[in-house]
């Protein structure tokens, strides 16, 4: 498939498969937009960090920017004059060894991106499409605060389901109904987007999506009595304790041991589930996950995916080898209720190799959508039943749970199609 065909297919699907490295480049906006019929996410609202000062730091690890960036040359000269770095301690040595193991794969993926000239030319246009000045951060509702206040049980959302008066007409009537906002499961069963109104703000709810906005204490509300109703894809992005998140107070964090009580095994489908866990680069956390958390959830045979973050010119958002600020995050991907042996002869592919995905990051800690990329590796009946734990957005065909699953559903992020 030629580069221009691959770009055309990317414009359609949001996934660009890079020749040679097995890596994929994603446009989360295109992928997420498949969830909506009457609305669309505004690219410049998703990629808002591309336009702010926070995104301008960092340097790339490539020949391309090495040649073009005088700043980099200056820093390199300065580094050469600086004294030798201190010796690494025991934990840092293990982390460094893990990084060195991943490095060739990351570099090969990045090199293949830099060779995809058509895609690189397209990226700045992709992120700047439909530029809007957003004041999202200061006006957004704080669901975390509201959900933990005494007012929470009284909060109601008015749902507005769009009903077409006749099949061919886009004009329609709105069927309205009210429902408690916290600690209750809210579903959009229609094949059309719904709108939710709450305290003078509007939220766009994608067709066939479902959410539960609650604290971890009420997560049991998601468990079905019947295991055939379980989920085939379970994505978990926990609020790990981490100096950086605590400093910025972007969201509350929880002690690691609390995640042992997440009912991941109870949520898994009896015919098997693919589990994806986002994890930070802290060595202590890897040990906890591999030795305690995965065994307690029943997750086996896991492999690693890397999410390499790039700027809109294709360069990395930071130096690849910077010890405490890697420009990539890791996902551990494994199976529940399924072994490699059971998977032989099945219709889905058993995931074994490590992979790299790349994208231009959106808001702080916002992760790229994964279902489409992973669809061939999900066991069990189709269409797969998918759930995200600690979600901040809704997706068609998914259940989203967390204390702020409507965070990115505010109408300011959308425009009408
Ligand atoms: N995956 C998300 C995304 O891509 O935008 C980011 C999730 S963020 C790492 C973790 C989320 O867990 C935050 O929304 C945070 O508010 C939520 N959280 C923290 N403590 C919680 C609790 N006790 N119960 C439920 N959710 C909690």
Short mmCIF file of C-alpha atoms and ligand atoms in Angstrom, two decimals:
data_model
loop_
_atom_site.label_atom_id
_atom_site.label_comp_id
_atom_site.label_asym_id
_atom_site.label_seq_id
_atom_site.Cartn_x
_atom_site.Cartn_y
_atom_site.Cartn_z
CA UNK A 1 0.00 0.00 0.00
CA UNK A 2 1.49 3.34 -1.10
CA UNK A 3 2.09 6.25 1.28
CA UNK A 4 -0.70 8.32 -0.23
CA UNK A 5 -3.18 5.40 0.08
CA UNK A 6 -2.13 4.90 3.70
CA UNK A 7 -2.74 8.62 4.35
CA UNK A 8 -6.17 8.39 2.72
CA UNK A 9 -7.01 5.41 4.90
CA UNK A 10 -5.71 7.37 7.96
CA UNK A 11 -7.99 10.30 7.14
CA UNK A 12 -10.83 7.81 7.27
CA UNK A 13 -9.87 5.61 10.21
CA UNK A 14 -7.48 7.66 12.39
CA UNK A 15 -4.91 4.83 12.32
CA UNK A 16 -1.73 5.00 10.19
CA UNK A 17 0.22 1.73 10.13
CA UNK A 18 3.90 2.52 9.67
CA UNK A 19 5.77 0.34 7.23
CA UNK A 20 8.76 -1.51 8.64
CA UNK A 21 8.38 -1.01 12.40
CA UNK A 22 4.93 -2.51 13.13
CA UNK A 23 4.12 0.75 14.96
CA UNK A 24 0.94 2.76 14.48
CA UNK A 25 0.26 6.49 14.56
CA UNK A 26 -3.17 7.51 15.88
CA UNK A 27 -5.41 10.53 15.54
CA UNK A 28 -7.66 10.20 18.63
CA UNK A 29 -10.05 12.83 17.24
CA UNK A 30 -10.85 10.82 14.12
CA UNK A 31 -11.23 7.62 16.16
CA UNK A 32 -13.47 9.24 18.81
CA UNK A 33 -15.60 10.94 16.16
CA UNK A 34 -16.85 7.53 15.04
CA UNK A 35 -18.90 7.56 18.26
CA UNK A 36 -21.04 10.53 17.13
CA UNK A 37 -23.70 11.11 14.51
CA UNK A 38 -24.86 14.72 14.91
CA UNK A 39 -21.77 16.12 16.68
CA UNK A 40 -18.01 16.06 16.20
CA UNK A 41 -15.05 16.74 18.47
CA UNK A 42 -13.24 19.90 17.51
CA UNK A 43 -9.58 18.94 16.74
CA UNK A 44 -8.11 22.19 18.07
CA UNK A 45 -10.01 21.65 21.34
CA UNK A 46 -8.58 18.14 21.72
CA UNK A 47 -5.06 19.25 20.78
CA UNK A 48 -5.28 22.47 22.84
CA UNK A 49 -1.85 21.80 24.40
CA UNK A 50 -0.25 22.27 20.97
CA UNK A 51 -1.16 25.93 21.20
CA UNK A 52 -0.05 26.58 24.79
CA UNK A 53 3.41 27.34 26.19
CA UNK A 54 3.54 24.01 28.10
CA UNK A 55 3.86 22.19 24.81
CA UNK A 56 6.77 24.14 23.50
CA UNK A 57 9.47 22.68 25.75
CA UNK A 58 11.31 19.41 25.19
CA UNK A 59 13.55 18.35 22.43
CA UNK A 60 13.59 15.61 19.90
CA UNK A 61 15.84 12.62 19.64
CA UNK A 62 16.07 12.63 15.87
CA UNK A 63 18.42 13.50 13.10
CA UNK A 64 15.73 15.81 11.74
CA UNK A 65 15.59 18.15 14.73
CA UNK A 66 19.25 17.68 15.57
CA UNK A 67 20.03 19.32 12.27
CA UNK A 68 17.37 21.98 12.49
CA UNK A 69 17.34 23.05 16.14
CA UNK A 70 20.05 25.52 17.18
CA UNK A 71 18.64 25.38 20.73
CA UNK A 72 19.44 21.69 20.90
CA UNK A 73 23.02 22.25 19.73
CA UNK A 74 23.48 24.94 22.40
CA UNK A 75 22.13 22.64 25.14
CA UNK A 76 24.34 19.81 23.91
CA UNK A 77 27.43 22.02 24.16
CA UNK A 78 26.38 23.10 27.67
CA UNK A 79 25.88 19.47 28.71
CA UNK A 80 29.36 18.59 27.47
CA UNK A 81 30.80 21.23 29.80
CA UNK A 82 28.77 19.99 32.79
CA UNK A 83 30.25 17.45 35.27
CA UNK A 84 29.48 13.78 34.71
CA UNK A 85 26.04 12.67 35.95
CA UNK A 86 25.92 11.00 39.37
CA UNK A 87 25.86 7.23 39.79
CA UNK A 88 22.38 5.68 39.54
CA UNK A 89 20.94 4.02 42.62
CA UNK A 90 19.67 0.41 42.58
CA UNK A 91 16.06 1.26 41.60
CA UNK A 92 17.19 3.71 38.90
CA UNK A 93 19.50 1.03 37.47
CA UNK A 94 16.57 -1.39 37.07
CA UNK A 95 14.46 1.39 35.48
CA UNK A 96 17.33 2.25 33.14
CA UNK A 97 17.70 -1.42 32.11
CA UNK A 98 13.95 -1.51 31.32
CA UNK A 99 14.34 1.67 29.27
CA UNK A 100 17.34 0.25 27.38
CA UNK A 101 15.27 -2.83 26.51
CA UNK A 102 12.53 -0.64 25.03
CA UNK A 103 14.84 1.89 23.36
CA UNK A 104 15.56 0.11 20.03
CA UNK A 105 11.83 -0.51 19.50
CA UNK A 106 10.98 3.12 20.31
CA UNK A 107 13.69 4.48 18.05
CA UNK A 108 12.70 2.22 15.17
CA UNK A 109 9.04 3.31 15.54
CA UNK A 110 10.02 6.97 15.61
CA UNK A 111 12.33 6.62 12.63
CA UNK A 112 9.50 5.05 10.64
CA UNK A 113 7.27 8.02 11.52
CA UNK A 114 9.94 10.46 10.33
CA UNK A 115 10.11 8.60 7.02
CA UNK A 116 6.35 8.91 6.46
CA UNK A 117 6.60 12.28 4.68
CA UNK A 118 2.94 12.54 3.63
CA UNK A 119 1.81 11.96 7.20
CA UNK A 120 4.29 14.49 8.63
CA UNK A 121 3.08 17.10 6.19
CA UNK A 122 -0.49 16.39 7.28
CA UNK A 123 0.05 16.58 11.10
CA UNK A 124 0.09 20.39 11.59
CA UNK A 125 -3.15 20.65 9.60
CA UNK A 126 -4.69 17.81 11.61
CA UNK A 127 -4.11 19.49 14.98
CA UNK A 128 -5.04 23.02 13.92
CA UNK A 129 -8.23 22.13 12.08
CA UNK A 130 -11.12 24.40 13.09
CA UNK A 131 -9.11 26.52 15.57
CA UNK A 132 -11.28 27.79 18.42
CA UNK A 133 -10.37 29.89 21.38
CA UNK A 134 -11.41 27.80 24.33
CA UNK A 135 -11.84 28.78 27.90
CA UNK A 136 -12.55 25.20 28.85
CA UNK A 137 -10.39 24.73 31.92
CA UNK A 138 -11.90 27.50 34.05
CA UNK A 139 -15.57 26.92 33.23
CA UNK A 140 -15.75 23.15 33.37
CA UNK A 141 -17.88 21.63 36.11
CA UNK A 142 -15.89 19.95 38.88
CA UNK A 143 -17.69 16.58 39.16
CA UNK A 144 -15.11 15.21 41.61
CA UNK A 145 -15.93 17.92 44.14
CA UNK A 146 -19.67 17.83 43.51
CA UNK A 147 -19.86 14.01 43.69
CA UNK A 148 -18.30 14.00 47.15
CA UNK A 149 -20.47 16.82 48.54
CA UNK A 150 -23.75 16.45 50.48
CA UNK A 151 -25.52 17.78 47.38
CA UNK A 152 -24.64 14.77 45.21
CA UNK A 153 -27.79 12.66 45.88
CA UNK A 154 -29.98 15.63 44.79
CA UNK A 155 -28.21 16.28 41.46
CA UNK A 156 -30.24 15.31 38.41
CA UNK A 157 -29.37 15.39 34.73
CA UNK A 158 -32.02 16.06 32.12
CA UNK A 159 -31.45 13.75 29.19
CA UNK A 160 -32.66 14.82 25.80
CA UNK A 161 -33.05 12.00 23.26
CA UNK A 162 -33.39 13.15 19.70
CA UNK A 163 -36.24 11.47 17.87
CA UNK A 164 -36.55 12.02 14.15
CA UNK A 165 -40.10 12.88 13.13
CA UNK A 166 -39.66 10.94 9.90
CA UNK A 167 -36.79 8.69 8.74
CA UNK A 168 -35.27 11.03 6.13
CA UNK A 169 -35.50 14.17 8.12
CA UNK A 170 -32.72 15.50 10.36
CA UNK A 171 -35.29 17.75 12.03
CA UNK A 172 -36.61 16.07 15.13
CA UNK A 173 -38.30 16.29 18.44
CA UNK A 174 -36.60 15.95 21.77
CA UNK A 175 -37.78 13.39 24.28
CA UNK A 176 -36.74 14.59 27.78
CA UNK A 177 -36.30 12.62 30.95
CA UNK A 178 -34.53 13.27 34.28
CA UNK A 179 -32.26 10.91 36.15
CA UNK A 180 -29.95 11.03 39.21
CA UNK A 181 -26.47 12.01 38.03
CA UNK A 182 -24.32 10.29 40.67
CA UNK A 183 -24.24 6.62 41.66
CA UNK A 184 -26.69 5.53 38.99
CA UNK A 185 -26.07 3.91 35.62
CA UNK A 186 -27.08 6.16 32.71
CA UNK A 187 -27.39 4.61 29.23
CA UNK A 188 -28.01 5.96 25.77
CA UNK A 189 -29.58 3.00 24.03
CA UNK A 190 -30.61 4.89 20.89
CA UNK A 191 -28.50 4.91 17.75
CA UNK A 192 -28.20 8.69 17.97
CA UNK A 193 -26.30 11.08 20.23
CA UNK A 194 -28.19 12.42 23.24
CA UNK A 195 -27.69 15.67 25.13
CA UNK A 196 -27.51 15.92 28.90
CA UNK A 197 -28.32 19.20 30.67
CA UNK A 198 -26.99 19.88 34.13
CA UNK A 199 -26.78 23.25 35.91
CA UNK A 200 -26.73 25.38 32.74
CA UNK A 201 -24.18 23.22 30.95
CA UNK A 202 -24.72 20.77 28.13
CA UNK A 203 -22.99 17.41 27.69
CA UNK A 204 -22.86 15.38 24.48
CA UNK A 205 -23.54 11.69 25.10
CA UNK A 206 -22.61 9.37 22.22
CA UNK A 207 -25.05 6.79 20.85
CA UNK A 208 -25.08 3.44 22.68
CA UNK A 209 -22.85 4.62 25.50
CA UNK A 210 -23.26 4.07 29.19
CA UNK A 211 -21.72 5.56 32.31
CA UNK A 212 -21.64 5.38 36.08
CA UNK A 213 -20.30 8.45 37.88
CA UNK A 214 -19.28 7.31 41.37
CA UNK A 215 -16.46 6.92 43.82
CA UNK A 216 -14.50 3.66 44.03
CA UNK A 217 -16.68 2.73 47.05
CA UNK A 218 -19.64 2.25 44.69
CA UNK A 219 -17.85 0.53 41.80
CA UNK A 220 -19.68 -2.73 42.68
CA UNK A 221 -22.72 -1.26 40.88
CA UNK A 222 -21.05 -2.34 37.61
CA UNK A 223 -20.91 -6.07 38.34
CA UNK A 224 -23.49 -8.27 36.60
CA UNK A 225 -24.81 -11.44 38.25
CA UNK A 226 -24.36 -13.24 34.96
CA UNK A 227 -20.74 -13.65 33.81
CA UNK A 228 -21.88 -13.93 30.17
CA UNK A 229 -22.72 -10.25 30.56
CA UNK A 230 -19.10 -9.50 31.46
CA UNK A 231 -16.65 -7.39 29.46
CA UNK A 232 -14.22 -8.56 26.76
CA UNK A 233 -12.04 -5.45 26.88
CA UNK A 234 -11.23 -3.77 30.20
CA UNK A 235 -9.11 -0.60 30.13
CA UNK A 236 -7.89 0.71 33.49
CA UNK A 237 -6.10 4.05 33.96
CA UNK A 238 -5.75 4.39 37.74
CA UNK A 239 -5.04 7.63 39.59
CA UNK A 240 -1.62 6.32 40.72
CA UNK A 241 0.09 8.33 43.44
CA UNK A 242 2.78 10.33 41.76
CA UNK A 243 4.59 13.53 42.75
CA UNK A 244 3.80 15.29 39.50
CA UNK A 245 0.02 14.69 39.55
CA UNK A 246 -0.21 15.67 43.24
CA UNK A 247 1.68 18.90 42.61
CA UNK A 248 -0.62 20.01 39.80
CA UNK A 249 -3.78 18.76 41.62
CA UNK A 250 -5.31 17.72 38.34
CA UNK A 251 -7.30 14.87 39.94
CA UNK A 252 -7.27 13.06 43.30
CA UNK A 253 -5.01 10.03 43.57
CA UNK A 254 -5.38 6.80 45.57
CA UNK A 255 -2.90 4.57 47.41
CA UNK A 256 -1.84 1.64 45.22
CA UNK A 257 -3.31 -0.95 47.58
CA UNK A 258 -6.84 0.37 46.87
CA UNK A 259 -6.59 -0.94 43.32
CA UNK A 260 -6.41 -4.49 44.69
CA UNK A 261 -10.14 -3.99 45.47
CA UNK A 262 -11.12 -3.11 41.90
CA UNK A 263 -13.46 -5.90 40.75
CA UNK A 264 -11.58 -6.49 37.48
CA UNK A 265 -11.91 -10.28 37.62
CA UNK A 266 -15.65 -10.00 38.41
CA UNK A 267 -16.13 -7.71 35.39
CA UNK A 268 -14.35 -10.05 32.95
CA UNK A 269 -16.40 -12.09 30.46
CA UNK A 270 -16.40 -15.84 31.07
CA UNK A 271 -15.15 -16.38 27.47
CA UNK A 272 -12.06 -14.22 28.17
CA UNK A 273 -11.12 -10.56 28.50
CA UNK A 274 -8.22 -8.46 27.30
CA UNK A 275 -7.06 -6.18 30.12
CA UNK A 276 -5.14 -2.97 29.43
CA UNK A 277 -3.50 -1.19 32.35
CA UNK A 278 -1.86 2.23 32.01
CA UNK A 279 1.20 2.39 34.24
CA UNK A 280 3.76 5.08 35.03
CA UNK A 281 7.51 4.55 34.61
CA UNK A 282 8.12 4.17 38.38
CA UNK A 283 9.96 0.95 39.12
CA UNK A 284 8.19 0.34 42.45
CA UNK A 285 4.86 0.40 40.67
CA UNK A 286 5.95 -2.19 38.08
CA UNK A 287 6.96 -4.53 40.88
CA UNK A 288 3.60 -4.00 42.64
CA UNK A 289 1.62 -4.64 39.45
CA UNK A 290 3.55 -7.71 38.34
CA UNK A 291 3.82 -9.32 41.77
CA UNK A 292 0.54 -8.33 43.45
CA UNK A 293 -2.04 -6.50 41.32
CA UNK A 294 -2.15 -8.71 38.21
CA UNK A 295 -2.15 -11.97 40.22
CA UNK A 296 -5.02 -10.60 42.37
CA UNK A 297 -7.04 -9.62 39.26
CA UNK A 298 -6.21 -12.96 37.57
CA UNK A 299 -4.37 -11.27 34.64
CA UNK A 300 -1.89 -13.56 32.88
CA UNK A 301 0.55 -13.57 29.96
CA UNK A 302 0.99 -9.84 29.71
CA UNK A 303 3.07 -7.88 27.25
CA UNK A 304 4.01 -4.18 27.05
CA UNK A 305 2.80 -1.45 24.71
CA UNK A 306 4.51 1.94 24.59
CA UNK A 307 2.74 5.22 23.87
CA UNK A 308 5.35 7.53 22.37
CA UNK A 309 4.29 11.19 22.44
CA UNK A 310 5.20 13.47 19.56
CA UNK A 311 4.71 17.12 18.64
CA UNK A 312 2.87 18.17 15.53
CA UNK A 313 6.16 18.29 13.57
CA UNK A 314 6.74 14.60 14.40
CA UNK A 315 9.60 15.22 16.87
CA UNK A 316 9.43 13.68 20.35
CA UNK A 317 7.98 15.85 23.13
CA UNK A 318 11.18 15.39 25.15
CA UNK A 319 14.58 13.75 25.24
CA UNK A 320 14.13 9.97 25.00
CA UNK A 321 16.86 9.27 27.56
CA UNK A 322 15.91 11.77 30.27
CA UNK A 323 15.67 9.57 33.38
CA UNK A 324 12.59 10.98 35.13
CA UNK A 325 10.78 12.54 32.17
CA UNK A 326 10.48 9.92 29.45
CA UNK A 327 8.46 11.04 26.41
CA UNK A 328 6.53 7.76 26.55
CA UNK A 329 4.10 5.92 28.80
CA UNK A 330 3.56 2.18 29.12
CA UNK A 331 0.51 -0.06 28.97
CA UNK A 332 0.54 -3.61 30.28
CA UNK A 333 -1.76 -5.79 28.21
CA UNK A 334 -2.79 -9.27 29.40
CA UNK A 335 -5.68 -11.75 29.54
CA UNK A 336 -8.21 -12.93 32.14
CA UNK A 337 -10.01 -16.31 31.85
CA UNK A 338 -7.82 -17.26 28.92
CA UNK A 339 -4.44 -18.87 28.26
CA UNK A 340 -2.38 -18.97 25.11
CA UNK A 341 -3.28 -22.69 24.76
CA UNK A 342 -7.06 -21.94 24.97
CA UNK A 343 -6.65 -19.33 22.25
CA UNK A 344 -5.32 -21.81 19.67
CA UNK A 345 -7.80 -22.18 16.79
CA UNK A 346 -9.86 -19.18 17.96
CA UNK A 347 -10.88 -16.39 15.63
CA UNK A 348 -8.95 -13.70 17.47
CA UNK A 349 -5.16 -13.17 17.58
CA UNK A 350 -3.35 -13.77 20.87
CA UNK A 351 -1.29 -10.71 21.72
CA UNK A 352 2.36 -11.50 22.39
CA UNK A 353 4.71 -8.91 20.93
CA UNK A 354 5.57 -5.53 22.32
CA UNK A 355 4.25 -2.64 20.22
CA UNK A 356 4.59 1.11 19.89
CA UNK A 357 1.74 3.54 19.30
CA UNK A 358 2.35 7.24 18.67
CA UNK A 359 0.16 10.32 18.80
CA UNK A 360 0.15 14.02 19.58
CA UNK A 361 -1.06 14.23 23.21
CA UNK A 362 -4.25 16.06 24.18
CA UNK A 363 -5.09 17.39 27.68
CA UNK A 364 -2.99 16.38 30.69
CA UNK A 365 -3.14 12.60 31.26
CA UNK A 366 -5.70 12.09 28.47
CA UNK A 367 -4.92 8.73 26.82
CA UNK A 368 -5.50 7.79 23.17
CA UNK A 369 -8.50 5.50 22.44
CA UNK A 370 -7.49 1.86 22.00
CA UNK A 371 -10.39 -0.37 21.03
CA UNK A 372 -9.99 -0.03 17.29
CA UNK A 373 -6.27 -0.81 17.43
CA UNK A 374 -6.81 -3.79 19.70
CA UNK A 375 -10.00 -5.17 18.12
CA UNK A 376 -8.34 -8.25 16.57
CA UNK A 377 -6.87 -9.25 19.96
CA UNK A 378 -10.13 -9.16 21.96
CA UNK A 379 -11.50 -12.62 22.83
CA UNK A 380 -15.17 -13.62 23.11
CA UNK A 381 -18.34 -12.75 21.21
CA UNK A 382 -18.57 -9.79 18.82
CA UNK A 383 -19.24 -6.92 19.07
CA UNK A 384 -16.91 -6.86 22.06
CA UNK A 385 -18.27 -5.48 25.32
CA UNK A 386 -15.85 -2.79 26.51
CA UNK A 387 -15.41 -0.91 29.77
CA UNK A 388 -13.02 1.81 30.93
CA UNK A 389 -12.32 2.19 34.66
CA UNK A 390 -11.39 5.71 35.82
CA UNK A 391 -12.68 7.11 32.51
CA UNK A 392 -13.02 10.82 31.74
CA UNK A 393 -14.96 10.45 28.49
CA UNK A 394 -17.68 8.35 26.87
CA UNK A 395 -17.36 6.16 23.80
CA UNK A 396 -20.04 4.48 21.72
CA UNK A 397 -20.35 0.79 22.68
CA UNK A 398 -18.48 1.32 25.98
CA UNK A 399 -19.32 1.61 29.64
CA UNK A 400 -17.32 4.41 31.32
CA UNK A 401 -16.85 4.47 35.07
CA UNK A 402 -15.04 6.94 37.33
CA UNK A 403 -15.70 10.03 39.43
CA UNK A 404 -15.72 12.30 36.35
CA UNK A 405 -16.66 10.33 33.19
CA UNK A 406 -18.31 13.47 31.72
CA UNK A 407 -15.09 15.51 32.01
CA UNK A 408 -14.50 15.66 28.24
CA UNK A 409 -18.17 15.48 27.19
CA UNK A 410 -18.85 19.18 27.84
CA UNK A 411 -20.36 20.76 24.72
CA UNK A 412 -17.41 23.20 24.46
CA UNK A 413 -15.34 20.35 22.99
CA UNK A 414 -17.87 19.71 20.19
CA UNK A 415 -19.45 21.29 17.18
CA UNK A 416 -22.52 20.18 15.21
CA UNK A 417 -21.78 18.23 12.03
N1 LIG B 1 -8.03 7.68 31.26
C1 LIG B 1 -8.36 9.03 31.59
C2 LIG B 1 -8.19 9.89 30.35
O1 LIG B 1 -7.66 9.40 29.35
O2 LIG B 1 -8.60 11.06 30.38
C3 LIG B 1 -7.51 9.57 32.72
C4 LIG B 1 -7.81 8.93 34.04
S1 LIG B 1 -6.93 9.69 35.34
C5 LIG B 1 -5.39 8.92 35.22
C6 LIG B 1 -7.64 8.96 36.76
C7 LIG B 1 -9.07 9.31 37.08
O3 LIG B 1 -9.46 8.62 38.27
C8 LIG B 1 -9.33 10.79 37.34
O4 LIG B 1 -10.44 11.20 36.59
C9 LIG B 1 -9.66 10.83 38.82
O5 LIG B 1 -10.55 11.89 39.17
C10 LIG B 1 -10.32 9.48 39.01
N2 LIG B 1 -10.38 9.07 40.45
C11 LIG B 1 -9.54 9.42 41.45
N3 LIG B 1 -9.96 8.91 42.61
C12 LIG B 1 -11.11 8.23 42.36
C13 LIG B 1 -12.02 7.49 43.18
N4 LIG B 1 -11.84 7.36 44.50
N5 LIG B 1 -13.09 6.92 42.59
C14 LIG B 1 -13.30 7.07 41.25
N6 LIG B 1 -12.47 7.75 40.43
C15 LIG B 1 -11.37 8.32 40.96
#
